[in-house]
């Protein structure tokens, strides 16, 4: 499904959560929605899920606003950080409600995953541990088979092996039923290989939208004698800079490895996790 | 193989298959794991795995049989070998010479070190 974000803004009272956001999601891919706390990620996902109305601008899914539009919301499954389900419901009730809501719901998959995560159908949500509640959210997200499936930090309380199982499931089901999956997380090192594209928000605005592999190929940290580095980077996109003795280290974006190598600087690659830190940490010395 | 996040993943997948061809873990006409198998095993995006595999197809190192899978071509090992040989200078010789220059080592010093290293390994 096509997602168009046009001058999208959301304010809560005086606080602006999203400010004139513009971008387009056209293809079914796995997207990583990244940024610091308070960058606007959850607000964006809630608007996309039709859970609230934009203050101004538009968010259109296949041309229509999801808010208050059940036919559209049937295509969108949002799994939040916690409190996705009413506390008094039993696991089986949660599944049945979602089964009624999503036309694409796969009940045998839901049952299989419930068993694999060792959840009991008759346990009430309030009696589930945090990790078990997260697992239930993951099951609902995957079994919904919704054309747009959104996971917002879906693994509070989940141990490393269950998270690893979740990643495996995500790949498997995305592969079988390609759809738009948006995954928002702070555990970037753990999941970055799952992303085809990353969307980075900062202070309610779009900082970057790029293919994950392109970022891995175009972001480098280089070090060398201060003046030489300055000459080399004069016209380049420097996102971070640090000095040690007479040596200067800079992080470059949109750069080509060969150019750097030919210039004779020592070069290091930058992981997606570090890139986000460099891009969004304003306390560091950044040269424009 | 362990993937690292600081290099394009498709390149790592590609090099991994090439390594298996060079050391003959994958022989001529043997089946190469599919995009989906790579994606699931390494928990990577299927499009990423596909990019690595498609480049190997384009370079004539593996080929697709419709509905069956992907297989190692007859000339695969030779192609990979030639490719690695030409990359050897950039990846190993140039940095070695740069470091040698930094330390003030002559060409003769380098030859002597290589010879000594070889003797050391033989013992």
Coordinates of C-alpha atoms in Angstrom, one line a residue:
Chain A
X1 CA 0.0 0.0 0.0
X2 CA 1.1 3.5 -0.7
X3 CA 1.7 5.8 2.2
X4 CA 1.9 9.5 1.5
X5 CA 3.0 11.9 4.2
X6 CA 2.3 15.5 3.2
X7 CA 3.2 18.4 5.4
X8 CA 2.1 16.3 8.3
X9 CA 2.1 18.0 11.7
X10 CA 0.9 16.9 15.1
X11 CA 0.7 19.1 18.2
X12 CA -0.3 18.1 21.7
X13 CA -1.3 21.4 23.2
X14 CA 1.8 23.6 22.9
X15 CA 4.1 20.8 22.2
X16 CA 4.9 19.9 18.6
X17 CA 5.4 16.2 18.0
X18 CA 5.6 16.2 14.2
X19 CA 6.4 19.2 12.1
X20 CA 5.8 19.4 8.4
X21 CA 6.8 15.8 7.7
X22 CA 7.0 14.9 4.0
X23 CA 7.8 11.5 2.5
X24 CA 6.5 8.6 0.5
X25 CA 6.5 4.9 1.3
X26 CA 5.6 3.1 -2.0
X27 CA 6.8 -0.4 -1.8
X28 CA 6.3 -3.3 0.6
X29 CA 9.6 -3.4 2.4
X30 CA 10.8 -3.7 6.0
X31 CA 11.4 -0.2 7.2
X32 CA 13.3 0.8 10.3
X33 CA 11.8 3.9 11.9
X34 CA 14.6 5.3 14.1
X35 CA 15.4 8.3 16.2
X36 CA 15.9 9.4 19.8
X37 CA 13.1 9.4 22.4
X38 CA 10.7 12.2 21.6
X39 CA 11.6 12.3 17.9
X40 CA 8.0 11.7 16.9
X41 CA 8.2 8.0 16.0
X42 CA 5.3 6.8 18.0
X43 CA 3.2 9.8 17.1
X44 CA 3.8 9.0 13.4
X45 CA 2.9 5.3 13.9
X46 CA -0.3 6.2 15.7
X47 CA -1.3 8.6 13.0
X48 CA -0.6 5.9 10.4
X49 CA -2.7 3.4 12.3
X50 CA -5.6 5.8 12.3
X51 CA -5.6 6.1 16.1
X52 CA -5.7 9.8 16.1
X53 CA -6.1 12.8 13.8
X54 CA -3.3 15.0 12.4
X55 CA -3.2 18.7 13.5
X56 CA -2.5 19.7 10.0
X57 CA -1.2 18.2 6.7
X58 CA -2.2 14.8 5.5
X59 CA -1.3 11.2 5.9
X60 CA -2.9 9.1 3.2
X61 CA -2.9 5.4 2.7
X62 CA -3.8 4.5 -0.8
X63 CA -5.3 8.0 -1.1
X64 CA -7.4 7.9 2.1
X65 CA -7.0 9.0 5.7
X66 CA -6.9 6.1 8.0
X67 CA -8.5 8.0 10.9
X68 CA -12.0 6.8 11.7
X69 CA -12.0 4.7 8.6
X70 CA -12.5 1.1 9.5
X71 CA -12.1 -0.3 6.0
X72 CA -8.7 1.3 5.9
X73 CA -7.8 0.3 9.4
X74 CA -8.4 -3.3 8.6
X75 CA -5.3 -3.1 6.5
X76 CA -3.1 -1.7 9.3
X77 CA -2.0 -3.5 12.4
X78 CA -0.2 -1.5 15.1
X79 CA 1.6 -3.3 17.9
X80 CA 2.7 -0.8 20.5
X81 CA 5.2 -1.1 23.3
X82 CA 2.7 -2.2 26.0
X83 CA -1.0 -2.1 26.9
X84 CA -2.1 -3.4 23.5
X85 CA -4.9 -5.5 24.9
X86 CA -7.6 -5.1 27.6
X87 CA -6.3 -6.6 30.9
X88 CA -9.4 -8.7 31.6
X89 CA -9.3 -10.5 28.3
X90 CA -7.9 -14.0 28.0
X91 CA -5.3 -14.7 25.3
X92 CA -7.9 -16.6 23.2
X93 CA -10.2 -13.6 23.4
X94 CA -7.5 -11.3 22.1
X95 CA -7.0 -13.6 19.2
X96 CA -10.7 -13.9 18.4
X97 CA -11.2 -10.1 18.5
X98 CA -8.4 -9.7 16.0
X99 CA -9.7 -12.5 13.9
X100 CA -13.0 -10.7 13.6
X101 CA -11.3 -7.4 12.8
X102 CA -8.6 -8.4 10.2
X103 CA -10.0 -9.9 7.0
X104 CA -6.4 -11.2 6.4
X105 CA -6.1 -12.9 9.8
X106 CA -4.4 -16.3 9.8
X107 CA -5.8 -18.2 12.8
X108 CA -3.8 -21.3 12.5
X109 CA -0.6 -19.2 12.4
X110 CA -1.7 -17.4 15.5
X111 CA -2.3 -20.7 17.3
X112 CA 1.0 -22.1 16.2
X113 CA 2.9 -19.0 17.4
X114 CA 1.1 -18.9 20.7
X115 CA 2.3 -22.5 21.3
X116 CA 5.8 -21.7 20.2
X117 CA 6.0 -18.7 22.6
X118 CA 4.6 -21.0 25.4
X119 CA 1.6 -18.9 26.0
X120 CA -1.6 -20.3 27.5
X121 CA -4.9 -19.5 25.7
X122 CA -6.8 -19.3 29.0
X123 CA -4.5 -16.8 30.8
X124 CA -5.8 -13.3 31.2
X125 CA -3.7 -10.5 29.8
X126 CA -3.3 -9.0 33.3
X127 CA -1.6 -12.3 34.5
X128 CA 0.9 -12.3 31.7
X129 CA 4.5 -11.2 32.4
X130 CA 5.8 -8.2 30.4
X131 CA 7.7 -10.5 28.1
X132 CA 4.6 -12.8 27.5
X133 CA 2.5 -9.7 26.8
X134 CA 5.1 -8.6 24.2
X135 CA 5.0 -12.1 22.7
X136 CA 1.2 -11.9 22.4
X137 CA 1.6 -8.5 20.5
X138 CA 4.1 -10.1 18.1
X139 CA 1.8 -13.0 17.5
X140 CA -1.1 -10.6 16.7
X141 CA 1.1 -8.5 14.4
X142 CA 2.3 -11.5 12.4
X143 CA -1.0 -13.3 12.3
X144 CA -2.9 -10.2 11.2
X145 CA -1.0 -10.4 7.8
X146 CA -2.1 -6.8 7.5
X147 CA -0.7 -5.0 4.4
X148 CA 0.9 -2.5 6.8
X149 CA 2.2 -4.0 10.0
X150 CA 3.8 -1.7 12.5
X151 CA 5.8 -2.8 15.5
X152 CA 6.8 -0.1 18.0
X153 CA 9.4 -1.5 20.3
X154 CA 7.5 -4.7 20.5
X155 CA 9.8 -6.6 22.8
X156 CA 9.8 -5.1 26.3
X157 CA 10.7 -7.9 28.7
X158 CA 11.5 -10.4 25.9
X159 CA 14.7 -12.2 26.5
X160 CA 17.5 -12.4 23.8
X161 CA 16.4 -15.8 22.5
X162 CA 12.7 -14.8 22.1
X163 CA 13.8 -11.6 20.3
X164 CA 16.0 -13.7 18.0
X165 CA 13.0 -15.9 17.3
X166 CA 10.9 -12.8 16.6
X167 CA 13.4 -11.6 14.0
X168 CA 13.4 -15.0 12.4
X169 CA 9.6 -15.1 12.2
X170 CA 9.6 -11.6 10.8
X171 CA 11.9 -12.5 7.9
X172 CA 10.0 -15.7 7.3
X173 CA 6.6 -14.2 7.2
X174 CA 7.7 -11.1 5.3
X175 CA 9.2 -13.4 2.7
X176 CA 6.0 -15.5 2.4
X177 CA 3.6 -12.6 2.5
X178 CA 5.4 -9.5 1.4
X179 CA 3.9 -6.4 2.9
X180 CA 5.0 -3.1 4.5
X181 CA 6.5 -3.7 7.9
X182 CA 7.6 -0.7 10.0
X183 CA 9.8 -1.6 12.9
X184 CA 10.7 1.1 15.4
X185 CA 13.4 0.2 17.8
X186 CA 16.4 1.3 19.9
X187 CA 18.1 -2.0 19.6
X188 CA 19.5 -1.0 16.2
X189 CA 22.6 -3.3 16.2
X190 CA 20.3 -6.3 16.8
X191 CA 17.9 -5.6 13.9
X192 CA 19.7 -3.4 11.4
X193 CA 20.2 -6.3 9.0
X194 CA 16.5 -6.8 8.8
X195 CA 15.8 -3.3 7.4
X196 CA 15.7 -2.6 3.7
X197 CA 15.2 1.1 4.3
X198 CA 15.6 3.4 7.3
X199 CA 13.6 6.5 8.2
X200 CA 15.2 8.7 10.8
X201 CA 13.2 11.3 12.6
X202 CA 14.6 14.1 14.7
X203 CA 12.6 16.7 16.6
X204 CA 9.4 15.8 14.6
X205 CA 11.2 16.2 11.3
X206 CA 12.6 13.9 8.7
X207 CA 16.3 13.6 9.1
X208 CA 17.0 10.9 6.6
X209 CA 15.3 8.3 4.5
X210 CA 17.7 5.9 2.7
X211 CA 18.3 2.3 1.9
X212 CA 20.2 0.6 4.7
X213 CA 22.8 -0.9 2.3
X214 CA 23.4 2.5 0.8
X215 CA 24.2 3.9 4.2
X216 CA 26.6 1.1 4.9
X217 CA 28.4 1.9 1.7
X218 CA 28.5 5.7 2.0
X219 CA 29.2 6.5 5.7
X220 CA 32.8 6.5 6.9
X221 CA 34.9 7.7 9.7
X222 CA 38.3 9.0 8.6
X223 CA 41.3 10.2 10.5
X224 CA 44.4 12.1 9.6
X225 CA 46.4 15.3 10.2
X226 CA 44.1 18.1 11.0
X227 CA 44.9 20.4 8.1
X228 CA 44.9 17.6 5.6
X229 CA 41.5 16.4 6.8
X230 CA 40.1 20.0 6.6
X231 CA 41.3 20.4 3.0
X232 CA 39.9 17.0 2.0
X233 CA 36.5 17.5 3.7
X234 CA 35.9 21.2 2.8
X235 CA 33.2 20.4 0.3
X236 CA 31.9 17.2 2.0
X237 CA 29.1 16.3 4.3
X238 CA 30.7 16.1 7.7
X239 CA 28.3 14.9 10.5
X240 CA 30.8 14.5 13.3
X241 CA 34.2 15.7 14.2
X242 CA 36.6 15.0 17.0
X243 CA 40.3 16.0 17.7
X244 CA 43.0 14.1 19.5
X245 CA 46.4 15.6 19.6
X246 CA 47.1 16.7 16.1
X247 CA 44.8 14.2 14.6
X248 CA 41.2 14.9 13.5
X249 CA 38.6 12.3 13.0
X250 CA 35.5 13.1 11.0
X251 CA 32.4 11.1 10.0
X252 CA 31.4 11.6 6.4
X253 CA 28.1 10.9 4.8
X254 CA 27.4 10.3 1.1
X255 CA 31.1 9.5 0.5
X256 CA 32.9 7.1 -1.7
X257 CA 35.4 4.6 -0.2
X258 CA 37.8 4.8 -3.1
X259 CA 38.1 8.6 -3.0
X260 CA 39.1 8.4 0.7
X261 CA 41.5 5.5 0.1
X262 CA 43.2 7.3 -2.7
X263 CA 43.6 10.4 -0.5
X264 CA 45.5 8.1 1.9
X265 CA 43.5 8.6 5.1
X266 CA 42.9 5.7 7.5
X267 CA 39.3 4.7 7.1
X268 CA 36.8 3.0 9.3
X269 CA 33.2 2.1 8.5
X270 CA 30.4 3.2 10.7
X271 CA 27.6 1.0 11.9
X272 CA 23.9 2.1 11.6
X273 CA 23.7 2.4 15.3
X274 CA 26.7 4.7 15.5
X275 CA 25.5 6.7 12.5
X276 CA 22.2 7.4 14.3
X277 CA 24.2 8.6 17.4
X278 CA 26.3 10.9 15.2
X279 CA 23.3 12.2 13.4
X280 CA 21.1 12.8 16.3
X281 CA 23.4 13.8 19.1
X282 CA 23.7 17.5 19.0
X283 CA 25.9 17.7 22.1
X284 CA 28.8 16.6 20.0
X285 CA 31.0 19.0 18.1
X286 CA 29.5 19.2 14.6
X287 CA 30.9 21.2 11.9
X288 CA 28.5 22.3 9.1
Chain B
X1 CA 30.4 -16.5 8.8
X2 CA 29.5 -13.7 11.2
X3 CA 28.0 -10.6 9.6
X4 CA 29.2 -7.2 10.7
X5 CA 27.1 -4.1 10.5
X6 CA 29.8 -1.8 9.1
X7 CA 29.9 -3.2 5.6
X8 CA 27.2 -3.7 3.0
X9 CA 25.7 -7.0 3.9
X10 CA 25.2 -8.1 0.3
X11 CA 29.0 -7.8 -0.2
X12 CA 29.5 -10.1 2.8
X13 CA 27.1 -12.7 1.5
X14 CA 28.8 -12.5 -1.9
X15 CA 32.3 -12.9 -0.5
X16 CA 31.1 -15.8 1.7
X17 CA 29.9 -17.7 -1.4
X18 CA 33.0 -16.8 -3.3
X19 CA 35.1 -18.1 -0.4
X20 CA 33.2 -21.4 -0.5
X21 CA 33.9 -21.7 -4.2
X22 CA 37.6 -20.9 -3.8
X23 CA 38.1 -23.5 -1.1
X24 CA 35.8 -25.9 -3.0
X25 CA 33.2 -26.3 -0.3
X26 CA 30.9 -25.5 -3.2
X27 CA 31.9 -27.5 -6.3
X28 CA 30.9 -27.0 -9.9
X29 CA 27.2 -27.6 -10.5
X30 CA 26.6 -27.7 -6.8
X31 CA 23.5 -25.9 -5.5
X32 CA 24.0 -22.6 -3.7
X33 CA 21.6 -21.7 -0.8
X34 CA 18.7 -19.6 -2.0
X35 CA 18.0 -16.0 -1.1
X36 CA 15.3 -17.1 1.4
X37 CA 17.6 -19.6 3.0
X38 CA 20.3 -16.9 3.5
X39 CA 17.7 -14.4 4.7
X40 CA 16.3 -16.7 7.3
X41 CA 19.6 -18.1 8.5
X42 CA 21.3 -14.8 8.9
X43 CA 18.2 -12.8 9.8
X44 CA 18.8 -10.4 7.0
X45 CA 16.4 -8.7 4.6
X46 CA 15.7 -10.9 1.6
X47 CA 16.3 -8.0 -0.8
X48 CA 19.8 -7.7 0.6
X49 CA 20.6 -11.3 0.2
X50 CA 19.1 -11.2 -3.3
X51 CA 21.4 -8.3 -4.2
X52 CA 24.5 -10.3 -3.3
X53 CA 23.4 -13.4 -5.1
X54 CA 22.3 -11.4 -8.2
X55 CA 25.7 -9.9 -8.5
X56 CA 27.3 -13.4 -8.5
X57 CA 24.8 -14.3 -11.3
X58 CA 25.8 -11.2 -13.3
X59 CA 29.5 -12.0 -12.9
X60 CA 28.9 -15.6 -14.2
X61 CA 29.9 -17.2 -10.9
X62 CA 26.5 -18.8 -10.3
X63 CA 23.5 -19.4 -12.5
X64 CA 19.8 -19.8 -12.0
X65 CA 17.9 -22.9 -13.1
X66 CA 14.2 -21.9 -13.2
X67 CA 12.2 -23.5 -10.4
X68 CA 15.2 -25.5 -9.2
X69 CA 17.7 -23.1 -7.6
X70 CA 21.1 -21.6 -8.1
X71 CA 24.2 -23.5 -9.1
X72 CA 27.9 -22.9 -9.3
X73 CA 29.1 -22.4 -12.9
X74 CA 31.9 -24.3 -14.5
X75 CA 34.2 -21.3 -14.7
X76 CA 33.2 -19.9 -11.2
X77 CA 36.5 -20.7 -9.5
X78 CA 38.6 -19.1 -12.2
X79 CA 36.5 -16.0 -12.2
X80 CA 36.7 -15.6 -8.4
X81 CA 40.4 -16.3 -8.5
X82 CA 41.1 -13.6 -11.1
X83 CA 39.0 -11.2 -9.2
X84 CA 40.7 -11.8 -5.9
X85 CA 44.1 -11.7 -7.6
X86 CA 43.5 -8.2 -8.9
X87 CA 42.1 -7.1 -5.6
X88 CA 45.1 -8.5 -3.8
X89 CA 47.3 -5.5 -4.8
X90 CA 44.8 -2.9 -3.5
X91 CA 43.9 -4.9 -0.4
X92 CA 47.3 -6.2 0.7
X93 CA 50.2 -4.9 -1.3
X94 CA 49.4 -1.2 -1.3
X95 CA 48.7 -1.0 2.5
X96 CA 51.8 -3.1 3.2
X97 CA 54.0 -0.7 1.1
X98 CA 52.4 2.3 2.8
X99 CA 53.2 0.9 6.2
X100 CA 56.7 -0.1 5.1
X101 CA 57.3 3.5 3.9
X102 CA 56.2 4.8 7.2
X103 CA 58.7 2.6 9.0
X104 CA 61.4 3.3 6.5
X105 CA 61.7 -0.3 5.3
X106 CA 63.3 -1.0 2.0
X107 CA 62.1 -3.3 -0.8
X108 CA 64.9 -5.7 0.3
X109 CA 63.7 -5.6 3.9
X110 CA 60.2 -6.6 2.8
X111 CA 61.4 -9.5 0.6
X112 CA 63.5 -10.7 3.6
X113 CA 60.5 -10.5 5.9
X114 CA 58.3 -12.5 3.6
X115 CA 60.9 -15.2 3.1
X116 CA 61.5 -15.4 6.9
X117 CA 57.8 -15.6 7.5
X118 CA 57.5 -18.5 5.1
X119 CA 60.4 -20.4 6.7
X120 CA 58.9 -19.8 10.1
X121 CA 55.6 -21.4 8.9
X122 CA 57.4 -24.4 7.4
X123 CA 59.0 -25.2 10.8

